[in-house]
GROMACS .gro file of C-alpha atoms in nm:
model
  345
    1MET     CA    1  10.833  10.600   8.392
    2PRO     CA    2  10.463  10.533   8.410
    3ILE     CA    3  10.211  10.796   8.295
    4SER     CA    4   9.935  10.863   8.534
    5ARG     CA    5   9.586  10.869   8.427
    6ARG     CA    6   9.525  11.260   8.451
    7ARG     CA    7   9.819  11.277   8.218
    8PHE     CA    8   9.730  11.059   7.961
    9LEU     CA    9   9.359  11.189   7.946
   10GLY     CA   10   9.501  11.549   7.897
   11TRP     CA   11   9.733  11.431   7.616
   12ALA     CA   12   9.413  11.274   7.457
   13SER     CA   13   9.200  11.611   7.543
   14VAL     CA   14   9.480  11.787   7.380
   15ALA     CA   15   9.416  11.545   7.051
   16GLY     CA   16   9.064  11.618   7.050
   17VAL     CA   17   9.137  11.973   7.030
   18THR     CA   18   9.266  11.931   6.689
   19SER     CA   19   8.928  11.823   6.509
   20ALA     CA   20   8.713  12.060   6.732
   21LEU     CA   21   8.900  12.408   6.689
   22PRO     CA   22   8.794  12.608   6.370
   23ARG     CA   23   9.092  12.796   6.172
   24ARG     CA   24   9.071  13.033   6.458
   25ALA     CA   25   9.092  12.984   6.810
   26ARG     CA   26   8.737  13.054   7.003
   27ALA     CA   27   8.891  13.322   7.181
   28ALA     CA   28   9.011  13.519   6.884
   29SER     CA   29   8.678  13.656   6.834
   30ASN     CA   30   8.660  14.032   6.760
   31LYS     CA   31   8.328  14.100   6.962
   32GLN     CA   32   8.390  14.182   7.316
   33PHE     CA   33   8.162  13.996   7.539
   34LYS     CA   34   7.963  14.211   7.776
   35GLY     CA   35   7.917  13.949   8.035
   36TYR     CA   36   7.588  13.736   8.109
   37ALA     CA   37   7.271  13.953   8.173
   38ASP     CA   38   7.219  13.827   8.552
   39SER     CA   39   7.606  13.782   8.619
   40ARG     CA   40   7.688  13.836   8.964
   41GLY     CA   41   8.025  14.007   9.132
   42VAL     CA   42   8.188  14.166   9.422
   43LEU     CA   43   8.226  14.525   9.516
   44HIS     CA   44   8.537  14.577   9.746
   45ASP     CA   45   8.528  14.945   9.895
   46LEU     CA   46   8.906  14.981  10.033
   47THR     CA   47   8.791  15.273  10.234
   48ARG     CA   48   8.593  15.044  10.437
   49CYS     CA   49   8.842  14.758  10.479
   50ILE     CA   50   9.016  14.749  10.834
   51GLY     CA   51   9.245  14.467  10.749
   52CYS     CA   52   9.098  14.202  10.983
   53ARG     CA   53   9.171  13.912  10.740
   54LYS     CA   54   8.839  13.775  10.814
   55CYS     CA   55   8.795  13.729  10.461
   56GLU     CA   56   9.092  13.486  10.425
   57ALA     CA   57   8.983  13.266  10.721
   58ALA     CA   58   8.640  13.235  10.582
   59CYS     CA   59   8.801  13.142  10.222
   60ASN     CA   60   9.038  12.900  10.379
   61ALA     CA   61   8.702  12.738  10.586
   62VAL     CA   62   8.517  12.709  10.276
   63ASN     CA   63   8.770  12.575  10.055
   64GLN     CA   64   8.903  12.340  10.322
   65LEU     CA   65   9.245  12.481  10.297
   66PRO     CA   66   9.558  12.387  10.494
   67GLN     CA   67   9.577  12.611  10.806
   68PRO     CA   68   9.863  12.898  10.756
   69GLN     CA   69  10.190  12.902  10.961
   70LYS     CA   70  10.030  13.202  11.130
   71PRO     CA   71   9.665  13.241  11.251
   72PHE     CA   72   9.441  13.442  11.086
   73ASP     CA   73   9.415  13.718  11.363
   74ASP     CA   74   9.790  13.735  11.341
   75LEU     CA   75   9.797  14.099  11.166
   76SER     CA   76  10.190  14.118  11.147
   77VAL     CA   77  10.161  13.892  10.816
   78LEU     CA   78  10.032  14.272  10.652
   79GLU     CA   79  10.369  14.380  10.703
   80GLN     CA   80  10.471  14.182  10.395
   81LYS     CA   81  10.327  14.203  10.038
   82ARG     CA   82  10.183  13.875   9.939
   83ARG     CA   83  10.006  13.708   9.645
   84THR     CA   84   9.762  13.420   9.620
   85ALA     CA   85   9.892  13.090   9.651
   86ALA     CA   86   9.791  12.695   9.608
   87GLN     CA   87   9.738  12.724  10.013
   88ALA     CA   88   9.568  13.062   9.989
   89TYR     CA   89   9.303  13.153   9.747
   90THR     CA   90   9.299  13.543   9.894
   91VAL     CA   91   9.490  13.746  10.079
   92VAL     CA   92   9.499  14.121  10.234
   93ASN     CA   93   9.762  14.338  10.153
   94GLN     CA   94   9.836  14.672  10.357
   95PHE     CA   95   9.963  14.987  10.182
   96PHE     CA   96  10.061  15.353  10.289
   97PRO     CA   97   9.984  15.576   9.983
   98ASN     CA   98   9.962  15.909  10.218
   99GLY     CA   99  10.279  15.804  10.414
  100LYS     CA  100  10.344  15.591  10.700
  101ASP     CA  101  10.213  15.866  10.955
  102ARG     CA  102   9.846  15.800  10.801
  103PRO     CA  103   9.647  15.531  10.838
  104PRO     CA  104   9.699  15.191  10.587
  105ILE     CA  105   9.462  15.097  10.297
  106PHE     CA  106   9.362  14.739  10.299
  107VAL     CA  107   9.332  14.566   9.985
  108LYS     CA  108   9.197  14.223   9.930
  109LYS     CA  109   9.339  14.029   9.633
  110GLN     CA  110   9.207  13.725   9.462
  111CYS     CA  111   9.071  13.591   9.150
  112ASN     CA  112   8.882  13.920   8.960
  113HIS     CA  113   8.682  13.672   8.730
  114CYS     CA  114   8.716  13.878   8.421
  115LEU     CA  115   8.417  13.886   8.197
  116GLU     CA  116   8.677  13.763   7.902
  117PRO     CA  117   8.922  13.604   8.120
  118ALA     CA  118   9.284  13.576   7.989
  119CYS     CA  119   9.342  13.241   8.170
  120ALA     CA  120   9.021  13.111   7.966
  121SER     CA  121   9.176  13.275   7.617
  122VAL     CA  122   9.515  13.082   7.627
  123CYS     CA  123   9.371  12.754   7.747
  124PHE     CA  124   9.372  12.543   7.472
  125VAL     CA  125   9.172  12.233   7.642
  126LYS     CA  126   8.922  12.478   7.798
  127ALA     CA  127   9.031  12.382   8.152
  128PHE     CA  128   8.903  12.724   8.254
  129THR     CA  129   8.494  12.865   8.173
  130LYS     CA  130   8.324  13.176   8.250
  131THR     CA  131   7.996  13.063   8.414
  132PRO     CA  132   7.669  13.271   8.352
  133GLU     CA  133   7.696  13.302   8.743
  134GLY     CA  134   7.996  13.516   8.708
  135PRO     CA  135   8.279  13.288   8.847
  136VAL     CA  136   8.553  13.144   8.621
  137VAL     CA  137   8.602  12.780   8.723
  138TYR     CA  138   8.879  12.543   8.656
  139ASN     CA  139   8.824  12.179   8.539
  140PRO     CA  140   9.118  11.943   8.675
  141ASP     CA  141   9.013  11.690   8.469
  142VAL     CA  142   9.113  11.831   8.143
  143CYS     CA  143   9.414  12.061   8.257
  144VAL     CA  144   9.747  11.942   8.087
  145GLY     CA  145   9.980  12.105   8.339
  146CYS     CA  146  10.079  12.385   8.068
  147ARG     CA  147  10.026  12.697   8.326
  148TYR     CA  148  10.002  12.926   8.016
  149CYS     CA  149   9.714  13.070   8.262
  150MET     CA  150   9.954  13.149   8.494
  151ILE     CA  151  10.162  13.383   8.263
  152ALA     CA  152   9.867  13.528   8.080
  153CYS     CA  153   9.666  13.626   8.410
  154PRO     CA  154   9.724  14.013   8.403
  155PHE     CA  155   9.667  14.015   8.799
  156ASP     CA  156   9.900  13.738   8.859
  157VAL     CA  157   9.625  13.520   9.027
  158PRO     CA  158   9.664  13.152   8.937
  159ALA     CA  159   9.905  12.942   9.166
  160TYR     CA  160  10.012  12.601   9.080
  161GLU     CA  161  10.041  12.297   9.324
  162TYR     CA  162  10.410  12.214   9.279
  163ASP     CA  163  10.422  12.009   9.612
  164LYS     CA  164  10.190  11.748   9.437
  165ALA     CA  165  10.430  11.541   9.220
  166LEU     CA  166  10.138  11.331   9.076
  167ASP     CA  167   9.795  11.523   9.044
  168PRO     CA  168   9.894  11.904   9.069
  169ARG     CA  169   9.651  12.138   8.971
  170VAL     CA  170   9.614  12.543   8.923
  171THR     CA  171   9.420  12.689   9.189
  172LYS     CA  172   9.258  13.023   9.241
  173CYS     CA  173   8.943  13.171   9.407
  174THR     CA  174   8.637  13.028   9.251
  175LEU     CA  175   8.391  13.305   9.386
  176CYS     CA  176   8.256  13.017   9.597
  177HIS     CA  177   8.071  12.888   9.262
  178PRO     CA  178   7.924  12.577   9.471
  179ARG     CA  179   7.790  12.814   9.738
  180LEU     CA  180   7.632  13.056   9.465
  181VAL     CA  181   7.472  12.767   9.295
  182GLU     CA  182   7.288  12.680   9.646
  183GLY     CA  183   7.211  13.063   9.677
  184LYS     CA  184   7.447  13.153   9.927
  185LEU     CA  185   7.719  13.414   9.970
  186PRO     CA  186   8.043  13.410   9.893
  187GLY     CA  187   8.224  13.284  10.212
  188CYS     CA  188   8.452  13.615  10.229
  189VAL     CA  189   8.128  13.855  10.165
  190GLU     CA  190   7.952  13.663  10.457
  191ALA     CA  191   8.238  13.719  10.697
  192CYS     CA  192   8.335  14.104  10.642
  193PRO     CA  193   8.224  14.276  10.925
  194THR     CA  194   8.238  14.621  10.804
  195GLU     CA  195   8.042  14.554  10.455
  196ALA     CA  196   8.388  14.649  10.250
  197LEU     CA  197   8.265  14.357  10.058
  198VAL     CA  198   7.900  14.362   9.878
  199PHE     CA  199   7.773  14.078   9.652
  200GLY     CA  200   7.514  14.110   9.393
  201LYS     CA  201   7.430  14.127   9.045
  202ARG     CA  202   7.728  14.299   8.858
  203ASN     CA  203   7.527  14.577   8.694
  204GLU     CA  204   7.377  14.657   9.020
  205LEU     CA  205   7.697  14.701   9.191
  206ILE     CA  206   7.798  14.920   8.948
  207LYS     CA  207   7.515  15.164   8.998
  208LEU     CA  208   7.583  15.103   9.382
  209ALA     CA  209   7.962  15.242   9.317
  210ARG     CA  210   7.834  15.553   9.113
  211HIS     CA  211   7.582  15.624   9.410
  212ARG     CA  212   7.881  15.602   9.652
  213ILE     CA  213   8.090  15.821   9.438
  214ALA     CA  214   7.839  16.090   9.394
  215ALA     CA  215   7.712  16.073   9.756
  216HIS     CA  216   8.074  16.126   9.928
  217SER     CA  217   8.251  16.371   9.701
  218GLY     CA  218   8.623  16.386   9.778
  219ARG     CA  219   8.613  16.007   9.936
  220TYR     CA  220   8.645  15.793   9.606
  221LEU     CA  221   8.846  15.834   9.272
  222GLU     CA  222   8.562  15.886   9.001
  223HIS     CA  223   8.630  15.545   8.856
  224ILE     CA  224   8.530  15.204   8.919
  225TYR     CA  225   8.819  14.953   8.885
  226GLY     CA  226   8.710  14.659   8.689
  227GLU     CA  227   8.431  14.836   8.501
  228HIS     CA  228   8.650  14.837   8.169
  229GLU     CA  229   8.981  14.712   8.279
  230MET     CA  230   9.057  14.427   8.040
  231GLY     CA  231   8.704  14.463   7.910
  232GLY     CA  232   8.581  14.435   8.235
  233THR     CA  233   8.584  14.207   8.558
  234SER     CA  234   8.339  14.052   8.791
  235TRP     CA  235   8.513  14.202   9.114
  236LEU     CA  236   8.524  14.566   9.124
  237TYR     CA  237   8.698  14.820   9.339
  238LEU     CA  238   8.642  15.172   9.487
  239SER     CA  239   8.944  15.345   9.621
  240GLY     CA  240   9.019  15.696   9.756
  241PRO     CA  241   9.403  15.672   9.668
  242ALA     CA  242   9.506  15.610   9.322
  243PHE     CA  243   9.475  15.265   9.201
  244ALA     CA  244   9.856  15.219   9.140
  245ASP     CA  245   9.959  15.333   9.498
  246VAL     CA  246   9.733  15.063   9.629
  247GLY     CA  247   9.889  14.740   9.410
  248LEU     CA  248   9.630  14.744   9.132
  249ARG     CA  249   9.770  14.792   8.768
  250GLU     CA  250   9.644  15.107   8.568
  251ASP     CA  251   9.841  14.971   8.244
  252LEU     CA  252   9.615  14.738   8.163
  253GLY     CA  253   9.361  14.941   7.908
  254THR     CA  254   9.017  14.820   7.815
  255LEU     CA  255   9.058  14.564   7.528
  256PRO     CA  256   8.966  14.194   7.642
  257ALA     CA  257   9.217  13.927   7.680
  258GLY     CA  258   9.070  13.752   7.393
  259GLN     CA  259   9.196  13.988   7.140
  260LEU     CA  260   9.514  14.024   7.291
  261THR     CA  261   9.594  13.651   7.259
  262ALA     CA  262   9.383  13.614   6.898
  263GLY     CA  263   9.727  13.619   6.688
  264ALA     CA  264   9.912  13.355   6.914
  265LEU     CA  265   9.589  13.139   6.951
  266GLY     CA  266   9.540  13.156   6.586
  267ALA     CA  267   9.826  12.931   6.527
  268VAL     CA  268   9.751  12.695   6.794
  269PRO     CA  269   9.524  12.447   6.601
  270ILE     CA  270   9.823  12.423   6.364
  271VAL     CA  271  10.084  12.333   6.651
  272ILE     CA  272   9.859  12.099   6.837
  273GLY     CA  273   9.780  11.919   6.506
  274LEU     CA  274  10.104  11.754   6.522
  275TRP     CA  275  10.082  11.660   6.908
  276PRO     CA  276   9.870  11.360   6.904
  277VAL     CA  277  10.118  11.189   6.646
  278LEU     CA  278  10.427  11.307   6.893
  279LEU     CA  279  10.217  11.210   7.195
  280THR     CA  280  10.081  10.897   7.076
  281GLY     CA  281  10.445  10.785   6.994
  282ILE     CA  282  10.585  10.915   7.341
  283TYR     CA  283  10.301  10.696   7.497
  284ALA     CA  284  10.369  10.402   7.278
  285VAL     CA  285  10.759  10.401   7.335
  286THR     CA  286  10.669  10.434   7.710
  287ARG     CA  287  10.427  10.122   7.719
  288ARG     CA  288  10.658   9.960   7.514
  289LYS     CA  289  10.959  10.015   7.791
  290GLU     CA  290  10.701   9.886   8.044
  291LYS     CA  291  10.626   9.576   7.868
  292ILE     CA  292  10.993   9.505   7.810
  293ALA     CA  293  11.052   9.562   8.197
  294ALA     CA  294  10.781   9.365   8.288
  295GLN     CA  295  10.884   9.070   8.053
  296GLU     CA  296  11.264   9.069   8.189
  297LYS     CA  297  11.091   9.110   8.548
  298GLN     CA  298  10.898   8.809   8.498
  299SER     CA  299  11.177   8.624   8.343
  300ALA     CA  300  11.395   8.695   8.627
  301VAL     CA  301  11.115   8.583   8.871
  302GLU     CA  302  11.071   8.268   8.674
  303ALA     CA  303  11.482   8.182   8.641
  304ALA     CA  304  11.520   8.242   9.041
  305VAL     CA  305  11.212   8.016   9.084
  306ALA     CA  306  11.367   7.757   8.916
  307GLN     CA  307  11.690   7.805   9.015
  308ALA     CA  308  11.537   7.777   9.414
  309ASN     CA  309  11.368   7.480   9.296
  310ALA     CA  310  11.667   7.268   9.172
  311GLU     CA  311  11.858   7.369   9.471
  312ALA     CA  312  11.602   7.241   9.705
  313GLN     CA  313  11.545   6.918   9.511
  314ALA     CA  314  11.954   6.868   9.555
  315LYS     CA  315  11.927   6.954   9.914
  316LEU     CA  316  11.614   6.691   9.997
  317LYS     CA  317  11.824   6.419   9.757
  318SER     CA  318  12.114   6.485   9.991
  319ALA     CA  319  11.881   6.464  10.285
  320LEU     CA  320  11.729   6.142  10.172
  321ALA     CA  321  12.104   5.986  10.094
  322LYS     CA  322  12.216   6.104  10.411
  323ALA     CA  323  11.901   5.959  10.624
  324GLU     CA  324  11.956   5.627  10.466
  325GLN     CA  325  12.284   5.601  10.528
  326ASP     CA  326  12.253   5.699  10.922
  327LYS     CA  327  11.968   5.431  10.864
  328SER     CA  328  12.189   5.155  10.734
  329ALA     CA  329  12.447   5.231  11.003
  330ALA     CA  330  12.214   5.215  11.279
  331VAL     CA  331  12.069   4.885  11.149
  332GLU     CA  332  12.418   4.758  11.137
  333ARG     CA  333  12.505   4.858  11.492
  334GLU     CA  334  12.209   4.719  11.640
  335VAL     CA  335  12.268   4.372  11.436
  336LYS     CA  336  12.628   4.411  11.599
  337LYS     CA  337  12.512   4.446  11.953
  338ALA     CA  338  12.281   4.165  11.921
  339LEU     CA  339  12.573   3.952  11.802
  340GLU     CA  340  12.790   4.059  12.077
  341ALA     CA  341  12.510   3.962  12.318
  342ALA     CA  342  12.434   3.614  12.183
  343LYS     CA  343  12.785   3.551  12.183
  344GLU     CA  344  12.857   3.640  12.591
  345GLN     CA  345  12.558   3.403  12.648
   0.00000   0.00000   0.00000
């Protein structure tokens, strides 16, 4: 089976990591990264979200994703819990922590853009990067499709394009990184009609969240979700009900993902040190098979052409012989007719 350019480049990237990695993986550092000084993020106030799904529609438009089966103004989709997918970088789910007789709580789900992302900590080709602006971005050109990032993410966010056989990608919310570089707001934040989403510097969002908690006693839990979870995230939440009751994990602790994966990643250089030999061998065998197949195909074509030429020559020779016979017979007939005519005269 032929190897695609991207797959071969991915293998080459793995081979290159062997010389680039030190004895311990970069993510295995014991220092906790506190985030870039001017890193941006979003504060999601669950008490202000009305479940209108305008954030979903904006995300779909900005990222030029396929239209869903049901339009974004069809709120019946909220009756089922959804997760992010290759065609949907963000989804809104509803919860009834106070019972069905009370209004629901709506929660927007997307990549939380961790300060020390689990997806980046397990990716040995560095397909994921935490940018100074705040978003965690993905480079499909170096991705080898191992999907460790999907397993590692504690928020169950990354999705895989299983329907694309030749060039599948891992997909997730980018926090509209291209728009941030241009000085624009993330699409979902810009589309929110109730200001349930607030964009800004992460440290200022934390101050805003604390101010709201202090100003509205009893309305919020005295906790900002994402301030410390998994070492901190760029997406922050404020809620009235317990976070566990609205689909957010409360068992993550504050330890960054890099420290959790340090032991496993320590062995990565040893393992991938053997990969170039193995993958080069696989590539060589595959190329040899392709070369042999091409030679066999060429030989078959040449044999077919030679046989066709031989058959054509034989047919031509037979046709010429028949034509000569016909010509001789015709001449003989004409001579005979001429002799008979002369005899009668």
